[in-house]
Short mmCIF file of C-alpha atoms and ligand atoms in Angstrom, two decimals:
data_model
loop_
_atom_site.label_atom_id
_atom_site.label_comp_id
_atom_site.label_asym_id
_atom_site.label_seq_id
_atom_site.Cartn_x
_atom_site.Cartn_y
_atom_site.Cartn_z
CA UNK A 1133 -21.09 -59.95 -53.46
CA UNK A 1134 -22.75 -63.10 -52.97
CA UNK A 1135 -26.22 -63.96 -54.88
CA UNK A 1136 -28.37 -65.20 -52.63
CA UNK A 1137 -29.94 -68.95 -52.82
CA UNK A 1138 -32.44 -70.49 -51.80
CA UNK A 1139 -33.28 -74.42 -51.90
CA UNK A 1140 -36.06 -76.41 -51.18
CA UNK A 1141 -35.24 -79.82 -50.16
CA UNK A 1142 -38.16 -81.78 -50.92
CA UNK A 1143 -36.85 -84.90 -48.59
CA UNK A 1144 -38.84 -88.13 -49.36
CA UNK A 1145 -41.81 -86.72 -50.41
CA UNK A 1146 -43.65 -86.07 -54.10
CA UNK A 1147 -44.14 -89.25 -56.90
CA UNK A 1148 -42.78 -88.08 -60.29
CA UNK A 1149 -46.52 -87.02 -61.30
CA UNK A 1150 -46.37 -84.79 -57.95
CA UNK A 1151 -43.09 -83.52 -58.33
CA UNK A 1152 -43.37 -82.53 -61.93
CA UNK A 1153 -46.33 -80.39 -61.14
CA UNK A 1154 -44.33 -78.87 -58.51
CA UNK A 1155 -41.73 -78.15 -60.72
CA UNK A 1156 -44.24 -76.82 -63.50
CA UNK A 1157 -45.50 -74.53 -60.53
CA UNK A 1158 -42.58 -73.21 -59.91
CA UNK A 1159 -41.28 -72.51 -63.33
CA UNK A 1160 -44.55 -70.51 -64.47
CA UNK A 1161 -43.59 -68.14 -61.63
CA UNK A 1162 -39.83 -68.03 -60.64
CA UNK A 1163 -38.68 -69.78 -64.25
CA UNK A 1164 -37.22 -66.16 -65.22
CA UNK A 1165 -35.95 -64.85 -61.82
CA UNK A 1166 -32.26 -64.17 -62.04
CA UNK A 1167 -31.51 -62.42 -59.20
CA UNK A 1168 -32.06 -65.52 -56.74
CA UNK A 1169 -30.11 -68.96 -57.50
CA UNK A 1170 -33.47 -70.97 -56.82
CA UNK A 1171 -32.52 -74.74 -56.54
CA UNK A 1172 -35.37 -77.68 -56.06
CA UNK A 1173 -34.52 -81.13 -54.33
CA UNK A 1174 -36.80 -83.92 -55.92
CA UNK A 1175 -36.41 -87.65 -54.94
CA UNK A 1176 -33.75 -89.74 -57.23
CA UNK A 1177 -36.69 -91.39 -59.26
CA UNK A 1178 -38.13 -87.72 -60.20
CA UNK A 1179 -35.03 -86.14 -61.45
CA UNK A 1180 -35.16 -87.00 -64.90
CA UNK A 1181 -38.65 -85.13 -64.95
CA UNK A 1182 -37.92 -82.43 -63.02
CA UNK A 1183 -34.66 -81.62 -64.93
CA UNK A 1184 -36.62 -82.11 -68.10
CA UNK A 1185 -39.30 -79.17 -66.77
CA UNK A 1186 -36.51 -76.87 -65.52
CA UNK A 1187 -33.71 -77.07 -68.23
CA UNK A 1188 -35.41 -74.28 -70.13
CA UNK A 1189 -35.93 -71.82 -66.72
CA UNK A 1190 -33.52 -70.38 -63.91
CA UNK A 1191 -34.09 -73.35 -61.94
CA UNK A 1192 -31.77 -75.31 -60.94
CA UNK A 1193 -31.71 -79.13 -59.52
CA UNK A 1194 -30.20 -80.71 -56.64
CA UNK A 1195 -29.71 -84.35 -55.74
CA UNK A 1196 -30.23 -85.05 -51.87
CA UNK A 1197 -27.24 -86.91 -51.59
CA UNK A 1198 -24.78 -88.98 -53.61
CA UNK A 1199 -21.70 -91.75 -52.98
CA UNK A 1200 -18.31 -90.66 -53.07
CA UNK A 1201 -17.09 -93.43 -55.54
CA UNK A 1202 -18.62 -93.07 -59.22
CA UNK A 1203 -19.63 -96.67 -60.26
CA UNK A 1204 -19.09 -99.90 -59.14
CA UNK A 1205 -20.73 -102.73 -56.80
CA UNK A 1206 -22.50 -100.26 -54.26
CA UNK A 1207 -25.95 -101.45 -54.48
CA UNK A 1208 -28.32 -98.90 -54.01
CA UNK A 1209 -26.12 -95.99 -54.35
CA UNK A 1210 -26.34 -92.91 -56.70
CA UNK A 1211 -23.23 -91.33 -57.67
CA UNK A 1212 -21.90 -87.76 -58.81
CA UNK A 1213 -21.69 -87.84 -62.44
CA UNK A 1214 -25.29 -89.89 -62.58
CA UNK A 1215 -26.63 -87.13 -60.82
CA UNK A 1216 -24.74 -84.74 -63.75
CA UNK A 1217 -26.26 -87.15 -65.82
CA UNK A 1218 -29.70 -86.55 -64.77
CA UNK A 1219 -29.15 -83.04 -65.31
CA UNK A 1220 -28.49 -81.89 -62.10
CA UNK A 1221 -26.17 -79.25 -60.79
CA UNK A 1222 -26.39 -79.30 -57.49
CA UNK A 1223 -26.23 -82.05 -54.54
CA UNK A 1224 -27.00 -81.44 -50.85
CA UNK A 1225 -24.64 -83.37 -48.89
CA UNK A 1226 -24.42 -84.29 -45.00
CA UNK A 1227 -27.70 -83.55 -44.23
CA UNK A 1228 -28.29 -83.91 -40.66
CA UNK A 1229 -30.85 -86.67 -41.47
CA UNK A 1230 -28.52 -88.69 -43.29
CA UNK A 1231 -25.88 -88.45 -40.54
CA UNK A 1232 -28.79 -89.62 -37.98
CA UNK A 1233 -30.57 -92.14 -39.69
CA UNK A 1234 -28.03 -93.74 -42.26
CA UNK A 1235 -24.66 -93.00 -40.23
CA UNK A 1236 -22.68 -90.68 -42.17
CA UNK A 1237 -19.75 -89.39 -40.67
CA UNK A 1238 -17.84 -86.30 -41.10
CA UNK A 1239 -15.40 -88.28 -43.20
CA UNK A 1240 -17.82 -89.81 -45.34
CA UNK A 1241 -19.46 -86.42 -45.87
CA UNK A 1242 -15.61 -85.25 -46.90
CA UNK A 1243 -15.12 -87.75 -49.43
CA UNK A 1244 -18.91 -87.39 -51.04
CA UNK A 1245 -18.18 -83.42 -50.86
CA UNK A 1246 -14.38 -84.32 -53.37
CA UNK A 1247 -16.91 -86.45 -55.40
CA UNK A 1248 -19.45 -83.69 -55.99
CA UNK A 1249 -16.68 -81.15 -56.67
CA UNK A 1250 -14.81 -83.24 -58.93
CA UNK A 1251 -17.88 -84.15 -61.36
CA UNK A 1252 -18.37 -80.39 -61.83
CA UNK A 1253 -21.63 -80.21 -59.13
CA UNK A 1254 -22.17 -77.65 -56.22
CA UNK A 1255 -21.88 -79.25 -52.80
CA UNK A 1256 -24.09 -77.91 -50.28
CA UNK A 1257 -22.57 -79.12 -47.49
CA UNK A 1258 -24.77 -79.35 -44.25
CA UNK A 1259 -23.60 -79.00 -41.05
CA UNK A 1260 -25.57 -78.21 -37.27
CA UNK A 1261 -25.80 -78.65 -33.39
CA UNK A 1262 -28.05 -80.44 -31.57
CA UNK A 1263 -30.10 -78.75 -28.68
CA UNK A 1264 -27.92 -80.49 -25.98
CA UNK A 1265 -24.64 -79.46 -27.59
CA UNK A 1266 -25.74 -75.61 -27.90
CA UNK A 1267 -27.31 -75.71 -24.61
CA UNK A 1268 -24.33 -77.53 -23.15
CA UNK A 1269 -21.66 -74.77 -24.65
CA UNK A 1270 -20.19 -77.40 -27.36
CA UNK A 1271 -22.06 -75.78 -30.67
CA UNK A 1272 -18.59 -73.97 -31.76
CA UNK A 1273 -16.61 -76.85 -31.41
CA UNK A 1274 -19.29 -79.30 -33.03
CA UNK A 1275 -19.18 -76.50 -35.98
CA UNK A 1276 -15.28 -76.02 -36.17
CA UNK A 1277 -15.20 -80.02 -36.58
CA UNK A 1278 -17.77 -80.66 -39.15
CA UNK A 1279 -16.72 -78.03 -41.13
CA UNK A 1280 -13.29 -78.64 -41.16
CA UNK A 1281 -13.33 -82.08 -41.52
CA UNK A 1282 -16.15 -81.79 -44.22
CA UNK A 1283 -13.50 -79.55 -46.30
CA UNK A 1284 -10.52 -81.02 -45.41
CA UNK A 1285 -8.08 -81.21 -48.78
CA UNK A 1286 -10.65 -79.32 -50.37
CA UNK A 1287 -8.51 -76.16 -52.12
CA UNK A 1288 -9.38 -72.61 -52.30
CA UNK A 1289 -10.41 -72.89 -56.12
CA UNK A 1290 -12.60 -75.88 -55.45
CA UNK A 1291 -14.79 -73.95 -53.18
CA UNK A 1292 -16.36 -71.80 -55.99
CA UNK A 1293 -18.71 -74.88 -56.17
CA UNK A 1294 -19.26 -75.06 -52.40
CA UNK A 1295 -22.19 -73.62 -50.53
CA UNK A 1296 -22.52 -74.25 -46.80
CA UNK A 1297 -25.77 -75.18 -45.00
CA UNK A 1298 -26.34 -74.06 -41.45
CA UNK A 1299 -28.94 -76.37 -40.27
CA UNK A 1300 -29.56 -76.09 -36.33
CA UNK A 1301 -30.68 -79.94 -35.56
CA UNK A 1302 -33.36 -78.35 -33.45
CA UNK A 1303 -34.85 -76.41 -35.56
CA UNK A 1304 -35.51 -78.72 -38.61
CA UNK A 1305 -39.22 -79.77 -38.94
CA UNK A 1306 -39.87 -78.43 -35.77
CA UNK A 1307 -41.55 -75.21 -36.31
CA UNK A 1308 -38.71 -73.54 -34.02
CA UNK A 1309 -36.41 -71.56 -35.94
CA UNK A 1310 -33.38 -70.01 -34.72
CA UNK A 1311 -34.05 -66.61 -34.19
CA UNK A 1312 -32.05 -64.34 -37.09
CA UNK A 1313 -29.83 -63.22 -34.43
CA UNK A 1314 -28.60 -66.78 -33.47
CA UNK A 1315 -27.97 -67.85 -36.75
CA UNK A 1316 -26.29 -64.60 -37.77
CA UNK A 1317 -23.95 -65.41 -34.94
CA UNK A 1318 -23.24 -69.13 -36.44
CA UNK A 1319 -22.98 -67.95 -40.00
CA UNK A 1320 -20.54 -65.21 -38.79
CA UNK A 1321 -18.86 -67.96 -36.92
CA UNK A 1322 -18.48 -70.02 -39.74
CA UNK A 1323 -17.35 -67.36 -42.28
CA UNK A 1324 -14.67 -67.13 -39.80
CA UNK A 1325 -13.78 -70.75 -40.00
CA UNK A 1326 -13.56 -70.42 -43.62
CA UNK A 1327 -11.31 -67.52 -43.43
CA UNK A 1328 -9.03 -69.83 -41.56
CA UNK A 1329 -9.52 -72.61 -43.35
CA UNK A 1330 -8.92 -71.18 -46.78
CA UNK A 1331 -8.68 -67.36 -46.96
CA UNK A 1332 -10.60 -64.06 -46.50
CA UNK A 1333 -11.75 -64.13 -50.54
CA UNK A 1334 -12.85 -67.72 -50.05
CA UNK A 1335 -14.69 -66.55 -46.96
CA UNK A 1336 -16.36 -63.31 -48.48
CA UNK A 1337 -17.08 -65.20 -51.50
CA UNK A 1338 -18.60 -68.72 -50.20
CA UNK A 1339 -22.31 -68.73 -49.29
CA UNK A 1340 -23.49 -69.79 -46.12
CA UNK A 1341 -27.33 -70.40 -46.21
CA UNK A 1342 -29.53 -71.33 -43.17
CA UNK A 1343 -32.26 -74.51 -42.96
CA UNK A 1344 -34.64 -75.04 -40.32
CA UNK A 1345 -38.23 -73.98 -40.16
CA UNK A 1346 -37.73 -71.46 -42.71
CA UNK A 1347 -41.46 -69.98 -44.05
CA UNK A 1348 -42.51 -67.02 -45.89
CA UNK A 1349 -43.07 -65.61 -42.36
CA UNK A 1350 -39.06 -65.62 -41.09
CA UNK A 1351 -36.95 -65.26 -44.69
CA UNK A 1352 -37.24 -61.66 -44.47
CA UNK A 1353 -35.57 -61.36 -41.09
CA UNK A 1354 -32.97 -64.05 -41.95
CA UNK A 1355 -32.01 -62.48 -45.13
CA UNK A 1356 -31.56 -59.05 -43.23
CA UNK A 1357 -28.43 -60.56 -41.26
CA UNK A 1358 -25.49 -59.70 -43.38
CA UNK A 1359 -23.76 -63.27 -43.08
CA UNK A 1360 -27.08 -65.17 -44.16
CA UNK A 1361 -26.72 -65.56 -47.91
CA UNK A 1362 -29.87 -67.83 -48.52
CA UNK A 1363 -31.85 -70.59 -47.15
CA UNK A 1364 -32.60 -74.39 -47.54
CA UNK A 1365 -35.82 -74.97 -46.93
CA UNK A 1366 -37.58 -78.08 -46.10
CA UNK A 1367 -41.26 -78.58 -45.30
CA UNK A 1368 -42.13 -75.09 -46.89
CA UNK A 1369 -40.92 -76.40 -50.31
CA UNK A 1370 -43.57 -78.54 -51.18
CA UNK A 1371 -45.96 -75.93 -51.14
CA UNK A 1372 -45.66 -73.99 -54.21
CA UNK A 1373 -47.39 -70.51 -52.96
CA UNK A 1374 -45.08 -71.09 -49.90
CA UNK A 1375 -41.73 -71.23 -51.72
CA UNK A 1376 -42.39 -68.77 -54.39
CA UNK A 1377 -43.07 -66.51 -51.39
CA UNK A 1378 -39.94 -67.55 -49.79
CA UNK A 1379 -37.77 -66.90 -52.99
CA UNK A 1380 -39.73 -63.79 -53.07
CA UNK A 1381 -39.15 -62.64 -49.83
CA UNK A 1382 -39.30 -58.56 -48.83
CA UNK A 1383 -36.03 -57.16 -50.15
CA UNK A 1384 -34.40 -54.47 -48.39
CA UNK A 1385 -33.73 -51.33 -50.83
CA UNK A 1386 -30.37 -52.59 -51.86
CA UNK A 1387 -30.15 -55.64 -54.40
CA UNK A 1388 -27.11 -57.89 -53.68
CA UNK A 1389 -25.53 -59.35 -56.82
CA UNK A 1390 -22.74 -62.14 -56.60
P1 LIG B 1823 -37.72 -77.60 -42.42
O1 LIG B 1823 -37.66 -76.33 -43.62
O2 LIG B 1823 -38.84 -78.80 -43.04
O3 LIG B 1823 -37.39 -77.56 -40.91
O4 LIG B 1823 -36.53 -78.48 -42.95
C1 LIG B 1823 -34.99 -78.07 -43.20
C2 LIG B 1823 -34.26 -79.03 -43.53
O5 LIG B 1823 -33.89 -80.07 -43.47
C3 LIG B 1823 -34.00 -78.68 -45.02
O6 LIG B 1823 -32.91 -79.12 -45.32
#
């Protein structure tokens, strides 16, 4: 069974002091939680402080991006080994905001995914369709392309360090969540693709998490879906009480363990 993973993507928010305060508040409430993998992704400048705070807890820390080359003349970039050096265990890759505002292509996301996994990070690879793509019936083709290109030449063994985040672009920061049925349909489709790209075991073991206006009041319905293994939370992860409520979503009687 797949262990739930709830990740907070803090995006471009919080000073070091603010990030540290939020991490402390989360650690107090969630620091001993081992039923769910909890990951938070602060800005790069706050990583060292946040990883220091979370070191003695079960909360793990992610970078929001990394470059595909380890070091060299790449002004402004941060590499996967440097994220490891800062205490990160995860990295978010291919977020739609990176694709939309910084021109990241599927091939670039693929190179970053290799770099991240080869450095020992777990890559949280994001994909998702626009509203136009959904409405024009292109959604499944878009998802198929994004997934197969992002995972090009990734081996089945490497998928142990892989999480897929389905984030429909029209649901990000809009307050417009995909219904749990809409999300579940795409998650099941992605699991089928993973089975084809790798094998049935990989498809069953890989966590597919949902992102897009996840809030305390919709996480329960999303997590009740068999193929939704967690959430990538943006806005609501900036408020400690909301993120804590999301991690502590009402569970069905059956406890899910990896
Ligand atoms: P919101 O939860 O603010 O919609 O953001 C989702 C997201 O982009 C997480 O990566």
